[in-house]
């Protein structure tokens, strides 16, 4: 009988339904016990069999509140499918169904909105206006309309809540209002609707401090749409991103020290890129220095030999000790000093960058990091030279010495020029800052 009932719900066969109810008046109640997805009222709501549904609601109106495995009521399914007559019948049978939420937290109105069911949205809003204000994971139904590009439904809902500026300006979990979402997706008609028919905040920023123009600039390029959107935003009074959003991301104490001119958008971007680059390079150099320290040039002794006195005297050695430390002690000491300086300097950079201290956003601090990085790279270069000298048999060759030291000298000059260049840039920046402050 349950199989016959399922087939009747697929076909919308009211005659078969009546026959089955005559044989077993409880058959509808029995099939709802396990909350399967093939319950008659759910199946008929999906397929649009209004007469079949009316027959069930006349006999068992409470079945309209039975959930399936996804906690969906028949009204959820009918709303998503856009069956207006069935929506009316289900709402009439139990108006409370309008506020019921499925497993994703969505009520029937939410599903109708994201699927663009205009007439269903209109019916549900008229029946239970308060359900339009229910939030889904910190998103309003207006957010859902913009995200799913349902312009007509959005117009209808804005008309229904006209005057509620707080609801229109509600932000999602990322701090985006409706305009942020519309600009990110380049929905020109939606942007015009929001700018003309609502009092939405046009200069609001999201949790990342991004304004509408920031979001537009960061998105994929579409010159035609971008031009139209920029024109619409300018007419609405959208201004260029000022320091406000960036200042909110920096502790107040550091702001007072460094000044607002340190915190332009380009400065912050430059500082962050430099810090990311230095973190990567410092990690690489620290790894090289550590490897060189534990595996010195020439390797380590594999056995232990006691010192021998006499004509064939030897100094002896101990297993695990560096060979170069025994044979060329002065060169090993120079190698160890240079390698340690390079290792410690790069570790200092890593430690400072991960500390999160407020002065890390200063250009002066970035310059200091660059100098430390230069010191680390210079001493790692000297470590390389010492290693090559220690591993090369004929180090007294003029050609060898001139080539190696010539290359290193040129490289050192280049490093000095870069440091001097950054120093001059920093001085100019500080001078400009002091003149602006005065």
XYZ file of C-alpha atoms in Angstrom:
438
model
C 0.000 0.000 0.000
C 2.870 2.364 0.695
C 4.198 1.708 -2.798
C 0.789 2.517 -4.260
C 0.662 5.694 -2.185
C 4.076 6.769 -3.468
C 3.042 6.154 -7.080
C -0.178 8.094 -6.486
C 1.831 11.068 -5.152
C 4.068 10.949 -8.237
C 1.044 11.047 -10.536
C -1.133 13.285 -8.351
C -3.823 10.569 -8.462
C -6.502 11.661 -5.989
C -8.699 8.607 -6.684
C -5.954 6.169 -5.640
C -5.281 8.272 -2.545
C -8.933 8.140 -1.501
C -9.048 4.395 -2.070
C -5.974 3.799 0.059
C -7.337 5.974 2.850
C -10.552 3.971 2.867
C -8.562 0.763 3.318
C -6.188 2.240 5.924
C -7.072 5.666 7.418
C -3.643 5.783 9.093
C -1.528 5.162 6.002
C -0.491 8.831 5.705
C 0.603 8.865 9.333
C 2.584 5.647 8.918
C 4.653 6.835 5.971
C 5.753 9.963 7.870
C 7.208 8.098 10.854
C 10.711 7.647 9.386
C 10.940 11.132 7.810
C 11.882 9.800 4.374
C 12.277 12.183 1.440
C 9.494 10.425 -0.465
C 6.622 11.374 1.842
C 3.463 11.982 -0.223
C 3.046 15.646 0.668
C 6.702 16.394 -0.115
C 6.601 14.552 -3.438
C 3.371 16.241 -4.517
C 4.732 19.653 -3.462
C 7.772 19.118 -5.640
C 5.754 18.048 -8.673
C 2.953 20.613 -8.297
C -0.075 18.327 -7.744
C -2.398 20.829 -6.075
C -5.521 18.611 -5.995
C -3.592 15.770 -4.368
C -2.215 18.176 -1.759
C -5.634 19.691 -1.040
C -7.022 16.203 -0.444
C -4.297 15.436 2.098
C -4.602 18.817 3.835
C -8.363 18.424 4.137
C -7.921 15.132 5.971
C -4.579 15.630 7.724
C -3.589 19.352 7.886
C -0.915 18.652 10.524
C 1.095 16.708 7.959
C 2.138 20.052 6.480
C 4.542 20.378 9.429
C 6.291 17.039 8.906
C 10.009 17.305 8.040
C 12.062 15.161 5.704
C 15.683 14.112 6.308
C 16.897 17.649 5.516
C 14.351 19.162 7.918
C 12.419 20.586 4.980
C 8.688 21.018 5.142
C 6.490 20.644 2.079
C 6.382 24.459 2.034
C 10.167 24.605 1.614
C 9.961 22.413 -1.480
C 6.946 24.158 -3.006
C 8.560 27.568 -2.434
C 11.828 26.527 -4.071
C 9.917 25.111 -7.053
C 7.674 28.166 -7.404
C 4.276 26.446 -7.063
C 2.221 29.427 -5.898
C -1.120 27.607 -5.475
C 0.490 24.927 -3.344
C 2.280 27.568 -1.264
C -1.059 29.258 -0.588
C -2.665 25.969 0.430
C 0.198 25.019 2.760
C 0.345 28.467 4.371
C -3.422 28.403 4.873
C -3.163 24.989 6.540
C -0.438 26.155 8.926
C 0.974 29.720 8.764
C 3.770 28.799 11.182
C 5.408 26.797 8.390
C 6.632 30.105 6.919
C 9.203 30.493 9.696
C 10.431 26.900 9.791
C 14.140 26.417 9.011
C 15.757 23.533 7.185
C 19.128 22.005 8.024
C 20.926 24.935 6.368
C 18.973 27.455 8.442
C 16.832 28.648 5.548
C 13.098 29.221 5.713
C 10.750 28.837 2.710
C 11.080 32.545 1.838
C 14.871 32.242 1.626
C 14.598 29.323 -0.797
C 12.044 31.161 -2.922
C 14.297 34.237 -3.044
C 17.528 32.466 -4.054
C 15.619 30.591 -6.777
C 13.987 33.755 -8.097
C 10.356 32.710 -7.364
C 8.881 36.194 -7.468
C 5.212 35.306 -6.957
C 6.015 32.922 -4.107
C 8.126 35.573 -2.385
C 5.265 38.036 -2.720
C 2.786 35.557 -1.250
C 4.996 34.599 1.701
C 5.897 38.192 2.565
C 2.223 39.160 2.569
C 1.323 36.145 4.697
C 4.115 36.452 7.262
C 6.130 39.697 6.820
C 8.412 39.028 9.792
C 10.057 35.982 8.146
C 11.830 38.313 5.711
C 14.022 39.525 8.578
C 15.317 36.093 9.559
C 19.100 35.786 9.220
C 20.976 32.860 7.659
C 24.529 32.575 8.995
C 24.665 36.356 9.564
C 23.256 37.067 6.111
C 19.920 38.719 5.397
C 17.597 37.676 2.629
C 18.832 40.756 0.763
C 22.394 39.394 0.873
C 21.121 36.128 -0.573
C 19.348 37.947 -3.406
C 22.513 39.814 -4.376
C 24.723 36.730 -4.099
C 22.352 34.776 -6.370
C 21.752 37.787 -8.653
C 17.961 37.833 -8.145
C 17.265 41.453 -9.059
C 13.446 41.332 -9.346
C 13.063 39.608 -5.995
C 15.456 42.135 -4.471
C 13.297 44.986 -5.796
C 10.201 43.435 -4.257
C 11.804 42.935 -0.881
C 13.231 46.468 -0.807
C 9.749 47.826 -1.514
C 8.371 45.805 1.374
C 11.005 47.008 3.860
C 11.326 50.573 2.569
C 12.406 52.877 5.378
C 14.279 50.221 7.347
C 17.756 51.644 6.774
C 19.357 49.480 9.457
C 18.211 46.262 7.778
C 19.361 47.447 4.347
C 22.802 48.303 5.741
C 23.240 45.015 7.615
C 26.690 43.502 7.015
C 27.505 39.831 6.578
C 30.120 37.861 8.496
C 32.903 39.462 6.403
C 31.587 42.973 6.978
C 30.213 43.342 3.440
C 27.008 45.236 2.841
C 24.828 44.766 -0.232
C 26.828 47.220 -2.317
C 30.104 45.455 -1.545
C 28.670 42.192 -2.868
C 27.100 43.815 -5.922
C 30.312 45.661 -6.854
C 32.424 42.524 -6.360
C 30.141 40.657 -8.800
C 29.813 43.713 -11.100
C 25.997 43.642 -10.984
C 25.356 47.042 -12.561
C 21.547 46.958 -12.315
C 21.693 45.883 -8.689
C 24.167 48.676 -7.912
C 21.891 51.281 -9.537
C 18.878 49.922 -7.637
C 20.653 50.117 -4.284
C 22.017 53.586 -4.957
C 18.704 55.031 -6.149
C 16.062 53.254 -4.050
C 17.811 52.771 -0.694
C 19.806 54.811 1.785
C 22.669 52.395 1.836
C 26.035 53.526 3.189
C 28.179 54.097 0.114
C 31.458 54.770 1.937
C 31.327 51.845 4.374
C 34.269 49.464 4.564
C 34.299 45.725 5.267
C 36.297 43.792 7.855
C 39.425 44.073 5.681
C 39.106 47.857 5.513
C 38.114 47.682 1.830
C 35.789 50.300 0.374
C 33.703 49.950 -2.775
C 36.498 51.289 -4.987
C 39.010 48.947 -3.355
C 36.769 45.980 -4.132
C 36.233 47.146 -7.710
C 39.975 47.593 -8.285
C 40.801 44.148 -6.880
C 38.254 42.245 -8.988
C 38.646 40.860 -12.520
C 38.939 43.549 -15.134
C 35.972 44.432 -17.342
C 36.591 47.908 -18.723
C 33.027 48.541 -19.861
C 31.379 47.477 -16.604
C 34.123 49.027 -14.474
C 33.602 52.377 -16.149
C 29.830 52.244 -15.632
C 30.202 51.222 -11.989
C 32.759 53.947 -11.254
C 30.470 56.545 -12.796
C 27.533 55.348 -10.691
C 29.608 55.328 -7.502
C 30.945 58.833 -8.150
C 27.420 60.156 -8.674
C 26.420 58.587 -5.358
C 29.237 60.366 -3.523
C 31.649 57.470 -3.090
C 35.047 58.886 -2.211
C 38.511 57.469 -2.623
C 39.718 55.237 0.196
C 41.145 57.462 2.927
C 43.313 56.522 5.877
C 40.386 55.602 8.093
C 40.120 51.951 7.134
C 43.893 51.492 7.343
C 44.180 53.283 10.673
C 41.699 50.874 12.215
C 44.108 48.038 11.557
C 47.018 49.705 13.431
C 47.205 50.142 17.222
C 46.675 53.742 18.353
C 50.064 53.980 20.088
C 51.924 53.193 16.886
C 49.830 55.725 14.960
C 50.895 58.518 17.254
C 54.540 57.602 16.735
C 54.664 57.099 13.011
C 52.167 59.680 11.806
C 49.285 59.319 9.390
C 51.508 59.948 6.357
C 53.124 56.539 7.041
C 49.815 54.837 6.442
C 48.780 55.595 2.907
C 47.497 52.659 0.955
C 50.634 52.470 -1.203
C 52.917 52.624 1.853
C 51.115 49.804 3.615
C 51.171 47.677 0.458
C 54.910 48.349 -0.043
C 55.719 47.502 3.576
C 53.719 44.264 3.511
C 55.350 43.113 0.271
C 58.815 43.854 1.616
C 58.100 41.956 4.829
C 56.794 38.921 2.912
C 59.860 38.896 0.665
C 62.277 39.236 3.588
C 60.548 36.427 5.484
C 61.063 34.060 2.543
C 64.687 35.094 1.914
C 65.543 35.017 5.635
C 64.149 31.512 5.936
C 66.212 30.368 2.941
C 69.456 31.893 4.248
C 68.884 30.527 7.759
C 68.419 27.053 6.278
C 71.651 27.388 4.264
C 73.574 28.616 7.317
C 72.308 25.796 9.518
C 73.199 23.208 6.895
C 76.694 24.662 6.458
C 77.201 24.720 10.233
C 76.424 21.044 10.809
C 78.152 19.880 7.609
C 81.310 22.044 7.302
C 83.343 22.084 4.065
C 85.406 18.950 3.747
C 83.089 17.016 6.048
C 83.924 15.451 9.414
C 86.373 12.756 10.520
C 84.937 9.273 10.298
C 87.423 7.742 12.773
C 89.535 8.676 15.797
C 93.342 8.793 15.592
C 95.659 9.472 18.520
C 98.506 12.013 18.107
C 101.854 10.511 17.013
C 105.193 11.886 18.214
C 108.515 11.618 16.470
C 109.615 11.818 12.863
C 106.155 10.977 11.442
C 104.313 13.123 13.978
C 100.617 13.780 13.457
C 98.166 15.889 15.432
C 95.547 13.172 15.564
C 91.805 13.739 15.251
C 88.471 12.684 16.729
C 85.521 11.118 14.889
C 82.688 13.588 14.233
C 84.906 16.702 14.370
C 85.318 18.961 11.349
C 88.305 18.029 9.183
C 88.966 21.681 8.350
C 89.186 22.499 12.082
C 92.185 20.171 12.358
C 93.958 20.910 9.097
C 93.154 24.623 8.676
C 92.160 25.994 12.052
C 92.330 29.691 11.139
C 90.138 29.231 8.066
C 87.658 27.189 10.089
C 87.392 29.910 12.705
C 86.712 32.501 9.989
C 84.147 30.167 8.407
C 82.425 29.634 11.757
C 82.254 33.355 12.551
C 80.840 34.329 9.147
C 78.319 31.486 9.105
C 77.123 32.272 12.646
C 76.662 35.978 11.895
C 74.635 35.124 8.783
C 72.557 32.576 10.700
C 71.823 34.832 13.695
C 71.010 37.890 11.557
C 68.432 36.019 9.490
C 66.950 34.403 12.589
C 66.602 37.913 14.035
C 64.641 39.008 10.980
C 62.306 36.007 11.260
C 61.794 36.612 14.991
C 60.947 40.290 14.486
C 58.552 39.628 11.618
C 56.554 37.002 13.510
C 56.460 39.042 16.725
C 53.576 41.225 15.518
C 54.926 44.338 17.258
C 53.087 47.589 16.358
C 56.157 49.400 15.002
C 56.522 46.781 12.239
C 54.502 49.020 9.895
C 57.126 51.786 9.963
C 59.319 52.452 6.931
C 62.227 52.994 9.338
C 61.771 49.494 10.677
C 61.710 48.050 7.144
C 64.971 49.865 6.428
C 66.509 48.312 9.563
C 65.389 44.879 8.398
C 66.951 45.514 4.980
C 70.279 46.406 6.618
C 70.167 43.246 8.751
C 69.352 41.245 5.635
C 72.303 42.816 3.826
C 74.602 41.893 6.718
C 73.314 38.317 6.649
C 73.817 37.933 2.901
C 77.311 39.490 3.050
C 78.495 37.096 5.723
C 76.911 34.130 3.933
C 78.873 35.193 0.831
C 82.068 35.253 2.893
C 81.162 31.826 4.224
C 80.948 30.617 0.638
C 84.347 32.124 -0.234
C 86.028 30.521 2.783
C 84.486 27.170 1.910
C 85.712 27.363 -1.681
C 89.221 28.321 -0.540
C 89.282 25.443 1.948
C 88.182 22.917 -0.664
C 90.461 24.112 -3.480
C 93.982 22.589 -3.680
C 95.777 25.419 -5.469
C 94.495 28.490 -3.636
C 97.696 30.406 -4.302
C 96.864 30.727 -7.999
C 96.558 34.384 -8.916
C 93.826 33.631 -11.442
C 91.777 31.793 -8.835
C 92.151 34.466 -6.171
C 91.499 37.354 -8.557
C 88.387 35.687 -9.970
C 86.827 34.739 -6.636
C 87.592 37.937 -4.798
C 86.730 40.066 -7.824
C 83.265 38.544 -8.052
C 82.693 38.935 -4.317
C 83.927 42.532 -4.405
C 81.527 43.446 -7.227
C 78.694 41.814 -5.347
C 79.554 43.712 -2.144
C 79.609 47.013 -4.048
C 76.150 46.213 -5.453
C 74.853 45.473 -1.950
C 76.307 48.729 -0.610
C 74.676 50.700 -3.436
C 71.299 49.118 -2.660
C 71.588 49.968 1.037
C 72.626 53.535 0.198
C 69.701 53.831 -2.219
C 67.213 52.680 0.403
C 68.801 55.043 2.929
C 68.395 58.022 0.588
C 64.769 57.026 -0.070
C 64.126 56.777 3.657
C 65.692 60.189 4.302
C 63.531 61.781 1.602
C 60.437 60.127 3.072
C 61.264 61.340 6.608
C 61.909 64.850 5.329
C 58.594 64.874 3.504
C 56.882 63.544 6.608
C 58.397 66.207 8.855
C 57.412 68.971 6.444
C 53.834 67.648 6.296
C 53.640 67.430 10.100
C 54.926 70.982 10.494
